[in-house]
PDB file of C-alpha atoms in Angstrom:
ATOM      1  CA  MET A  64      43.156  -3.518  -4.455  1.00 89.00           C
ATOM      2  CA  THR A  65      40.347  -4.674  -6.761  1.00 94.00           C
ATOM      3  CA  LEU A  66      39.787  -2.599  -9.899  1.00 97.00           C
ATOM      4  CA  VAL A  67      36.077  -2.204 -10.671  1.00 98.00           C
ATOM      5  CA  LEU A  68      34.673  -0.876 -13.957  1.00 98.00           C
ATOM      6  CA  VAL A  69      31.182   0.633 -13.579  1.00 98.00           C
ATOM      7  CA  VAL A  70      29.198   0.699 -16.833  1.00 98.00           C
ATOM      8  CA  ASP A  71      25.897   2.600 -17.017  1.00 96.00           C
ATOM      9  CA  ASP A  72      24.567   5.215 -19.430  1.00 95.00           C
ATOM     10  CA  GLN A  73      22.737   7.072 -16.635  1.00 94.00           C
ATOM     11  CA  ASP A  74      25.215   9.543 -15.179  1.00 95.00           C
ATOM     12  CA  LEU A  75      23.632   9.713 -11.721  1.00 94.00           C
ATOM     13  CA  VAL A  76      23.434   5.932 -11.340  1.00 93.00           C
ATOM     14  CA  ARG A  77      26.993   5.420 -12.551  1.00 95.00           C
ATOM     15  CA  ALA A  78      28.412   8.215 -10.408  1.00 95.00           C
ATOM     16  CA  GLY A  79      26.491   7.006  -7.362  1.00 94.00           C
ATOM     17  CA  LEU A  80      27.766   3.446  -7.656  1.00 95.00           C
ATOM     18  CA  ALA A  81      31.306   4.655  -8.284  1.00 96.00           C
ATOM     19  CA  ALA A  82      31.178   6.930  -5.238  1.00 95.00           C
ATOM     20  CA  LEU A  83      29.913   4.092  -3.024  1.00 94.00           C
ATOM     21  CA  LEU A  84      32.701   1.801  -4.185  1.00 96.00           C
ATOM     22  CA  ARG A  85      35.413   4.426  -3.717  1.00 95.00           C
ATOM     23  CA  ALA A  86      34.190   5.051  -0.163  1.00 94.00           C
ATOM     24  CA  ALA A  87      33.959   1.338   0.688  1.00 94.00           C
ATOM     25  CA  PRO A  88      36.022  -0.049   3.578  1.00 90.00           C
ATOM     26  CA  ASN A  89      37.911  -2.233   1.092  1.00 83.00           C
ATOM     27  CA  GLY A  90      38.900   0.821  -0.928  1.00 84.00           C
ATOM     28  CA  TYR A  91      38.216  -0.359  -4.486  1.00 95.00           C
ATOM     29  CA  ARG A  92      39.868   1.334  -7.423  1.00 96.00           C
ATOM     30  CA  VAL A  93      37.083   2.478  -9.748  1.00 98.00           C
ATOM     31  CA  THR A  94      36.802   3.562 -13.365  1.00 98.00           C
ATOM     32  CA  GLU A  95      33.669   4.355 -15.349  1.00 98.00           C
ATOM     33  CA  ALA A  96      32.164   3.803 -18.802  1.00 97.00           C
ATOM     34  CA  SER A  97      28.949   5.274 -20.181  1.00 95.00           C
ATOM     35  CA  ASP A  98      28.160   2.622 -22.796  1.00 95.00           C
ATOM     36  CA  GLY A  99      29.059  -0.844 -24.047  1.00 96.00           C
ATOM     37  CA  LEU A 100      31.652   0.291 -26.580  1.00 97.00           C
ATOM     38  CA  GLU A 101      33.573   2.295 -23.992  1.00 97.00           C
ATOM     39  CA  ALA A 102      33.341  -0.661 -21.609  1.00 97.00           C
ATOM     40  CA  VAL A 103      34.896  -2.997 -24.179  1.00 98.00           C
ATOM     41  CA  ARG A 104      37.738  -0.532 -24.785  1.00 97.00           C
ATOM     42  CA  LEU A 105      38.454   0.083 -21.100  1.00 98.00           C
ATOM     43  CA  ALA A 106      38.246  -3.606 -20.251  1.00 98.00           C
ATOM     44  CA  ALA A 107      40.947  -4.303 -22.855  1.00 97.00           C
ATOM     45  CA  GLU A 108      43.130  -1.405 -21.686  1.00 97.00           C
ATOM     46  CA  LEU A 109      42.797  -1.763 -17.905  1.00 97.00           C
ATOM     47  CA  SER A 110      41.885  -5.432 -17.291  1.00 96.00           C
ATOM     48  CA  PRO A 111      39.499  -4.771 -14.374  1.00 97.00           C
ATOM     49  CA  GLU A 112      38.883  -7.678 -12.028  1.00 96.00           C
ATOM     50  CA  VAL A 113      35.166  -6.856 -11.698  1.00 96.00           C
ATOM     51  CA  ILE A 114      32.724  -5.100 -14.031  1.00 97.00           C
ATOM     52  CA  LEU A 115      29.309  -3.749 -13.009  1.00 97.00           C
ATOM     53  CA  MET A 116      27.350  -3.818 -16.272  1.00 96.00           C
ATOM     54  CA  ASP A 117      24.023  -2.197 -17.093  1.00 93.00           C
ATOM     55  CA  ILE A 118      21.960  -4.004 -19.733  1.00 90.00           C
ATOM     56  CA  ARG A 119      19.983  -1.401 -21.647  1.00 89.00           C
ATOM     57  CA  MET A 120      22.291   1.243 -23.058  1.00 92.00           C
ATOM     58  CA  PRO A 121      22.368   3.179 -26.341  1.00 90.00           C
ATOM     59  CA  GLY A 122      24.668   1.801 -29.004  1.00 89.00           C
ATOM     60  CA  MET A 123      26.110  -1.466 -27.736  1.00 93.00           C
ATOM     61  CA  ASP A 124      23.934  -3.067 -25.057  1.00 92.00           C
ATOM     62  CA  GLY A 125      25.246  -4.828 -21.971  1.00 94.00           C
ATOM     63  CA  ILE A 126      24.735  -8.375 -23.251  1.00 93.00           C
ATOM     64  CA  THR A 127      26.798  -7.714 -26.374  1.00 95.00           C
ATOM     65  CA  ALA A 128      29.442  -5.928 -24.316  1.00 96.00           C
ATOM     66  CA  ILE A 129      29.740  -8.910 -21.947  1.00 93.00           C
ATOM     67  CA  GLN A 130      30.212 -11.273 -24.881  1.00 92.00           C
ATOM     68  CA  GLN A 131      32.868  -9.085 -26.521  1.00 96.00           C
ATOM     69  CA  ILE A 132      34.763  -8.358 -23.298  1.00 96.00           C
ATOM     70  CA  LEU A 133      35.027 -12.036 -22.380  1.00 91.00           C
ATOM     71  CA  ALA A 134      35.836 -13.116 -25.942  1.00 92.00           C
ATOM     72  CA  GLU A 135      38.623 -10.544 -26.290  1.00 94.00           C
ATOM     73  CA  ALA A 136      40.082 -11.387 -22.885  1.00 92.00           C
ATOM     74  CA  GLU A 137      40.121 -15.080 -23.748  1.00 88.00           C
ATOM     75  CA  LYS A 138      41.693 -14.414 -27.152  1.00 92.00           C
ATOM     76  CA  ALA A 139      44.403 -12.266 -25.552  1.00 92.00           C
ATOM     77  CA  GLU A 140      44.891 -14.916 -22.844  1.00 90.00           C
ATOM     78  CA  ARG A 141      44.118 -12.382 -20.123  1.00 90.00           C
ATOM     79  CA  GLU A 142      42.348 -13.314 -16.909  1.00 89.00           C
ATOM     80  CA  LEU A 143      38.610 -13.093 -17.505  1.00 88.00           C
ATOM     81  CA  PRO A 144      36.890 -10.287 -15.592  1.00 92.00           C
ATOM     82  CA  ARG A 145      33.984 -11.163 -13.329  1.00 91.00           C
ATOM     83  CA  ILE A 146      30.834  -9.365 -14.461  1.00 93.00           C
ATOM     84  CA  LEU A 147      27.945  -8.315 -12.234  1.00 92.00           C
ATOM     85  CA  VAL A 148      24.838  -7.318 -14.162  1.00 90.00           C
ATOM     86  CA  LEU A 149      22.891  -4.304 -12.911  1.00 88.00           C
ATOM     87  CA  THR A 150      19.170  -4.760 -13.411  1.00 81.00           C
ATOM     88  CA  THR A 151      15.728  -3.616 -12.290  1.00 76.00           C
ATOM     89  CA  PHE A 152      12.503  -5.570 -11.963  1.00 57.00           C
ATOM     90  CA  ASP A 153      11.371  -4.533 -15.445  1.00 48.00           C
ATOM     91  CA  LEU A 154      14.554  -6.025 -16.964  1.00 49.00           C
ATOM     92  CA  ASP A 155      14.030  -9.563 -15.704  1.00 55.00           C
ATOM     93  CA  GLU A 156      13.740 -10.991 -19.213  1.00 66.00           C
ATOM     94  CA  HIS A 157      17.428 -10.209 -19.744  1.00 74.00           C
ATOM     95  CA  VAL A 158      18.729 -12.146 -16.748  1.00 74.00           C
ATOM     96  CA  HIS A 159      18.962 -15.509 -18.524  1.00 71.00           C
ATOM     97  CA  LYS A 160      20.627 -13.905 -21.563  1.00 78.00           C
ATOM     98  CA  ALA A 161      23.242 -12.311 -19.333  1.00 81.00           C
ATOM     99  CA  LEU A 162      23.879 -15.600 -17.553  1.00 75.00           C
ATOM    100  CA  HIS A 163      24.453 -17.364 -20.871  1.00 73.00           C
ATOM    101  CA  ALA A 164      26.709 -14.508 -22.005  1.00 81.00           C
ATOM    102  CA  GLY A 165      28.981 -15.165 -19.030  1.00 80.00           C
ATOM    103  CA  ALA A 166      27.753 -12.962 -16.177  1.00 84.00           C
ATOM    104  CA  SER A 167      28.933 -13.931 -12.706  1.00 82.00           C
ATOM    105  CA  GLY A 168      25.981 -12.473 -10.839  1.00 83.00           C
ATOM    106  CA  PHE A 169      23.153  -9.988 -10.739  1.00 84.00           C
ATOM    107  CA  LEU A 170      22.279  -6.963  -8.618  1.00 84.00           C
ATOM    108  CA  VAL A 171      19.162  -4.824  -8.584  1.00 82.00           C
ATOM    109  CA  LYS A 172      20.079  -1.159  -8.724  1.00 83.00           C
ATOM    110  CA  SER A 173      18.449  -0.559  -5.342  1.00 82.00           C
ATOM    111  CA  THR A 174      20.854  -2.998  -3.649  1.00 84.00           C
ATOM    112  CA  PRO A 175      22.159  -1.647  -0.301  1.00 88.00           C
ATOM    113  CA  ALA A 176      25.825  -0.667  -0.154  1.00 92.00           C
ATOM    114  CA  ALA A 177      26.818  -3.569   2.102  1.00 90.00           C
ATOM    115  CA  ARG A 178      25.357  -6.137  -0.303  1.00 87.00           C
ATOM    116  CA  LEU A 179      26.995  -4.373  -3.249  1.00 91.00           C
ATOM    117  CA  PHE A 180      30.405  -4.649  -1.578  1.00 93.00           C
ATOM    118  CA  ALA A 181      29.759  -8.290  -0.651  1.00 89.00           C
ATOM    119  CA  ALA A 182      28.787  -9.118  -4.236  1.00 88.00           C
ATOM    120  CA  VAL A 183      31.888  -7.440  -5.678  1.00 92.00           C
ATOM    121  CA  ASP A 184      34.104  -9.296  -3.216  1.00 90.00           C
ATOM    122  CA  ALA A 185      32.307 -12.572  -3.938  1.00 83.00           C
ATOM    123  CA  VAL A 186      32.735 -12.480  -7.704  1.00 85.00           C
ATOM    124  CA  ALA A 187      36.298 -11.181  -7.398  1.00 88.00           C
ATOM    125  CA  ALA A 188      37.028 -14.324  -5.374  1.00 81.00           C
ATOM    126  CA  GLY A 189      35.532 -16.535  -8.094  1.00 76.00           C
ATOM    127  CA  ASP A 190      32.090 -16.882  -6.528  1.00 75.00           C
ATOM    128  CA  MET A 191      28.721 -15.992  -8.047  1.00 74.00           C
ATOM    129  CA  ALA A 192      26.306 -13.439  -6.635  1.00 75.00           C
ATOM    130  CA  PHE A 193      22.530 -13.597  -6.790  1.00 70.00           C
ATOM    131  CA  THR A 194      20.310 -11.299  -4.747  1.00 64.00           C
ATOM    132  CA  PRO A 195      17.136 -12.899  -3.351  1.00 62.00           C
ATOM    133  CA  GLU A 196      15.068 -10.836  -5.808  1.00 62.00           C
ATOM    134  CA  ILE A 197      17.002 -12.031  -8.849  1.00 64.00           C
ATOM    135  CA  THR A 198      17.106 -15.579  -7.523  1.00 64.00           C
ATOM    136  CA  ARG A 199      13.310 -15.611  -7.322  1.00 64.00           C
ATOM    137  CA  ARG A 200      13.008 -14.289 -10.889  1.00 66.00           C
ATOM    138  CA  LEU A 201      15.417 -16.925 -12.179  1.00 66.00           C
ATOM    139  CA  VAL A 202      13.375 -19.660 -10.552  1.00 63.00           C
ATOM    140  CA  GLU A 203      10.065 -18.292 -11.824  1.00 66.00           C
ATOM    141  CA  ALA A 204      11.439 -18.132 -15.369  1.00 65.00           C
ATOM    142  CA  PHE A 205      12.825 -21.656 -15.029  1.00 61.00           C
ATOM    143  CA  GLN A 206       9.480 -22.959 -13.774  1.00 62.00           C
ATOM    144  CA  GLN A 207       7.599 -21.310 -16.646  1.00 66.00           C
ATOM    145  CA  LYS A 208       9.989 -22.910 -19.135  1.00 61.00           C
ATOM    146  CA  HIS A 209       9.658 -26.272 -17.376  1.00 57.00           C
ATOM    147  CA  ASP A 210       5.844 -26.060 -17.421  1.00 61.00           C
ATOM    148  CA  ALA A 211       5.807 -25.071 -21.097  1.00 61.00           C
ATOM    149  CA  THR A 212       8.091 -27.988 -21.994  1.00 57.00           C
ATOM    150  CA  ALA A 213       5.944 -30.430 -20.037  1.00 56.00           C
ATOM    151  CA  SER A 214       2.806 -29.115 -21.739  1.00 62.00           C
ATOM    152  CA  ALA A 215       4.361 -29.482 -25.187  1.00 62.00           C
ATOM    153  CA  LYS A 216       5.407 -33.057 -24.450  1.00 57.00           C
ATOM    154  CA  ALA A 217       1.914 -33.867 -23.227  1.00 57.00           C
ATOM    155  CA  HIS A 218       0.491 -32.868 -26.603  1.00 55.00           C
ATOM    156  CA  GLU A 219       2.983 -34.956 -28.583  1.00 57.00           C
ATOM    157  CA  SER A 220       1.024 -38.113 -27.949  1.00 50.00           C
ATOM    158  CA  SER A 221      -2.615 -38.688 -27.074  1.00 45.00           C
ATOM    159  CA  LEU A 222      -2.151 -42.470 -26.860  1.00 45.00           C
ATOM    160  CA  ALA A 223       0.204 -42.737 -23.916  1.00 47.00           C
ATOM    161  CA  ARG A 224       0.735 -40.659 -20.836  1.00 45.00           C
ATOM    162  CA  PRO A 225       4.232 -39.177 -20.922  1.00 44.00           C
ATOM    163  CA  ALA A 226       6.561 -40.489 -18.268  1.00 44.00           C
ATOM    164  CA  ALA A 227       7.317 -38.117 -15.433  1.00 41.00           C
ATOM    165  CA  VAL A 228      10.755 -36.571 -15.491  1.00 39.00           C
ATOM    166  CA  PRO A 229      12.705 -38.134 -12.598  1.00 44.00           C
ATOM    167  CA  ARG A 230      13.647 -35.590  -9.989  1.00 47.00           C
ATOM    168  CA  ARG A 231      17.138 -35.675  -8.523  1.00 63.00           C
ATOM    169  CA  SER A 232      17.017 -36.809  -4.915  1.00 72.00           C
ATOM    170  CA  ALA A 233      18.528 -34.947  -1.991  1.00 77.00           C
ATOM    171  CA  GLU A 234      18.672 -38.129   0.090  1.00 81.00           C
ATOM    172  CA  ASP A 235      22.427 -38.461  -0.397  1.00 84.00           C
ATOM    173  CA  LEU A 236      23.100 -34.959   0.925  1.00 92.00           C
ATOM    174  CA  THR A 237      24.291 -34.502   4.481  1.00 94.00           C
ATOM    175  CA  SER A 238      22.458 -32.107   6.795  1.00 94.00           C
ATOM    176  CA  ARG A 239      25.284 -29.602   6.375  1.00 96.00           C
ATOM    177  CA  GLU A 240      25.092 -29.854   2.589  1.00 95.00           C
ATOM    178  CA  LEU A 241      21.339 -29.243   2.774  1.00 95.00           C
ATOM    179  CA  ASP A 242      22.007 -26.122   4.848  1.00 95.00           C
ATOM    180  CA  VAL A 243      24.428 -24.911   2.199  1.00 95.00           C
ATOM    181  CA  VAL A 244      21.940 -25.587  -0.624  1.00 94.00           C
ATOM    182  CA  ARG A 245      19.268 -23.554   1.182  1.00 92.00           C
ATOM    183  CA  MET A 246      21.648 -20.651   1.694  1.00 92.00           C
ATOM    184  CA  VAL A 247      22.863 -20.704  -1.911  1.00 88.00           C
ATOM    185  CA  GLY A 248      19.194 -20.710  -2.912  1.00 83.00           C
ATOM    186  CA  THR A 249      18.525 -17.497  -0.998  1.00 81.00           C
ATOM    187  CA  GLY A 250      21.367 -15.728  -2.795  1.00 76.00           C
ATOM    188  CA  LEU A 251      24.034 -15.794  -0.087  1.00 82.00           C
ATOM    189  CA  SER A 252      27.681 -15.666  -1.136  1.00 80.00           C
ATOM    190  CA  ASN A 253      30.276 -18.145   0.080  1.00 85.00           C
ATOM    191  CA  ALA A 254      31.487 -15.559   2.593  1.00 85.00           C
ATOM    192  CA  ASP A 255      27.943 -15.068   3.926  1.00 88.00           C
ATOM    193  CA  ILE A 256      27.415 -18.828   4.222  1.00 92.00           C
ATOM    194  CA  ALA A 257      30.757 -19.284   5.953  1.00 93.00           C
ATOM    195  CA  ALA A 258      29.840 -16.611   8.496  1.00 94.00           C
ATOM    196  CA  GLU A 259      26.372 -18.077   9.104  1.00 94.00           C
ATOM    197  CA  LEU A 260      27.661 -21.628   9.590  1.00 96.00           C
ATOM    198  CA  MET A 261      30.959 -20.622  11.232  1.00 95.00           C
ATOM    199  CA  LEU A 262      32.989 -22.422   8.576  1.00 94.00           C
ATOM    200  CA  ALA A 263      35.977 -21.505   6.445  1.00 93.00           C
ATOM    201  CA  GLU A 264      35.118 -20.304   2.929  1.00 89.00           C
ATOM    202  CA  ALA A 265      37.197 -23.165   1.527  1.00 89.00           C
ATOM    203  CA  THR A 266      34.964 -25.608   3.405  1.00 94.00           C
ATOM    204  CA  VAL A 267      31.840 -23.970   1.972  1.00 93.00           C
ATOM    205  CA  LYS A 268      33.279 -24.295  -1.542  1.00 89.00           C
ATOM    206  CA  THR A 269      33.956 -27.974  -0.880  1.00 92.00           C
ATOM    207  CA  HIS A 270      30.359 -28.503   0.263  1.00 94.00           C
ATOM    208  CA  ILE A 271      29.028 -26.806  -2.877  1.00 91.00           C
ATOM    209  CA  TYR A 272      31.285 -28.908  -5.097  1.00 87.00           C
ATOM    210  CA  ARG A 273      30.081 -32.096  -3.408  1.00 92.00           C
ATOM    211  CA  VAL A 274      26.448 -31.025  -3.760  1.00 93.00           C
ATOM    212  CA  MET A 275      26.906 -30.357  -7.476  1.00 86.00           C
ATOM    213  CA  THR A 276      28.620 -33.723  -7.928  1.00 88.00           C
ATOM    214  CA  LYS A 277      25.974 -35.691  -6.017  1.00 90.00           C
ATOM    215  CA  LEU A 278      23.057 -33.990  -7.774  1.00 89.00           C
ATOM    216  CA  ASN A 279      24.709 -33.857 -11.206  1.00 84.00           C
ATOM    217  CA  LEU A 280      24.442 -30.073 -11.360  1.00 80.00           C
ATOM    218  CA  ALA A 281      26.727 -28.063 -13.612  1.00 66.00           C
ATOM    219  CA  SER A 282      26.710 -24.638 -11.976  1.00 70.00           C
ATOM    220  CA  ARG A 283      25.832 -22.615  -8.903  1.00 77.00           C
ATOM    221  CA  ALA A 284      22.831 -21.255 -10.801  1.00 72.00           C
ATOM    222  CA  GLN A 285      21.512 -24.820 -11.122  1.00 74.00           C
ATOM    223  CA  VAL A 286      21.947 -25.271  -7.368  1.00 83.00           C
ATOM    224  CA  VAL A 287      19.739 -22.203  -6.886  1.00 80.00           C
ATOM    225  CA  VAL A 288      17.068 -23.615  -9.197  1.00 76.00           C
ATOM    226  CA  TYR A 289      17.271 -27.016  -7.487  1.00 84.00           C
ATOM    227  CA  ALA A 290      16.724 -25.427  -4.076  1.00 85.00           C
ATOM    228  CA  TYR A 291      13.473 -23.867  -5.266  1.00 79.00           C
ATOM    229  CA  GLU A 292      12.352 -26.757  -7.447  1.00 78.00           C
ATOM    230  CA  THR A 293      12.565 -29.205  -4.537  1.00 84.00           C
ATOM    231  CA  GLY A 294      10.989 -26.860  -1.996  1.00 82.00           C
ATOM    232  CA  LEU A 295      14.146 -26.415   0.087  1.00 87.00           C
ATOM    233  CA  VAL A 296      13.598 -22.685  -0.416  1.00 82.00           C
ATOM    234  CA  LYS A 297      10.251 -21.009  -1.068  1.00 73.00           C
ATOM    235  CA  PRO A 298       9.957 -18.022  -3.446  1.00 61.00           C
ATOM    236  CA  GLY A 299       9.964 -14.899  -1.320  1.00 54.00           C
ATOM    237  CA  GLY A 300      10.877 -16.902   1.755  1.00 52.00           C
ATOM    238  CA  ARG A 301      13.863 -16.670   4.042  1.00 51.00           C
ATOM    239  CA  LEU A 302      15.907 -19.152   6.007  1.00 48.00           C
TER     240      LEU A 302
END
């Protein structure tokens, strides 16, 4: 039975999430922390498989807590917990920081119970979890950074037009791999994709690995960005 640590300084939010998880069909074991410091302590004592982590909290914030929890687990040679960041639309600027800190996925606090359970199961199985809302924000932030970089390069020289950055081609992808890229781009977990395509989860993981190899992508997050960058998925759109 998966042990989940819920970390949020708002009592009602924390208690609500904990109650949902305890009542879930999978029957998660749940413990709670009200701030980053308590989360670090409980993570070391209990070694939860999954942590739901708020970002803005008094004292130690969620980003710092993620960094310390993962660093201490690695130092102690314990299995690293999978961390799902809890966020709201006004906290989008923290998503990239959390990803770099080692987060395994992101959930908006208004996420329905079924998607919450699916995300916990996904990260517990070694997957990543991105809701469509967070996926769109990641892509928008990526595009803004890309545009700013291109603009800066354009001003570096007024004598020659800067060469266009070559875009990785999807021509080598099979039709099934393209389907998988689109579904990853919309925030579906491996389990969701497997159900949609009537495949085994292991087969879905193989498809994702092959996609990353063919496109020279380093992570699932980069697959998400690629799906939007190439137009395979439109912001706000659905399959």
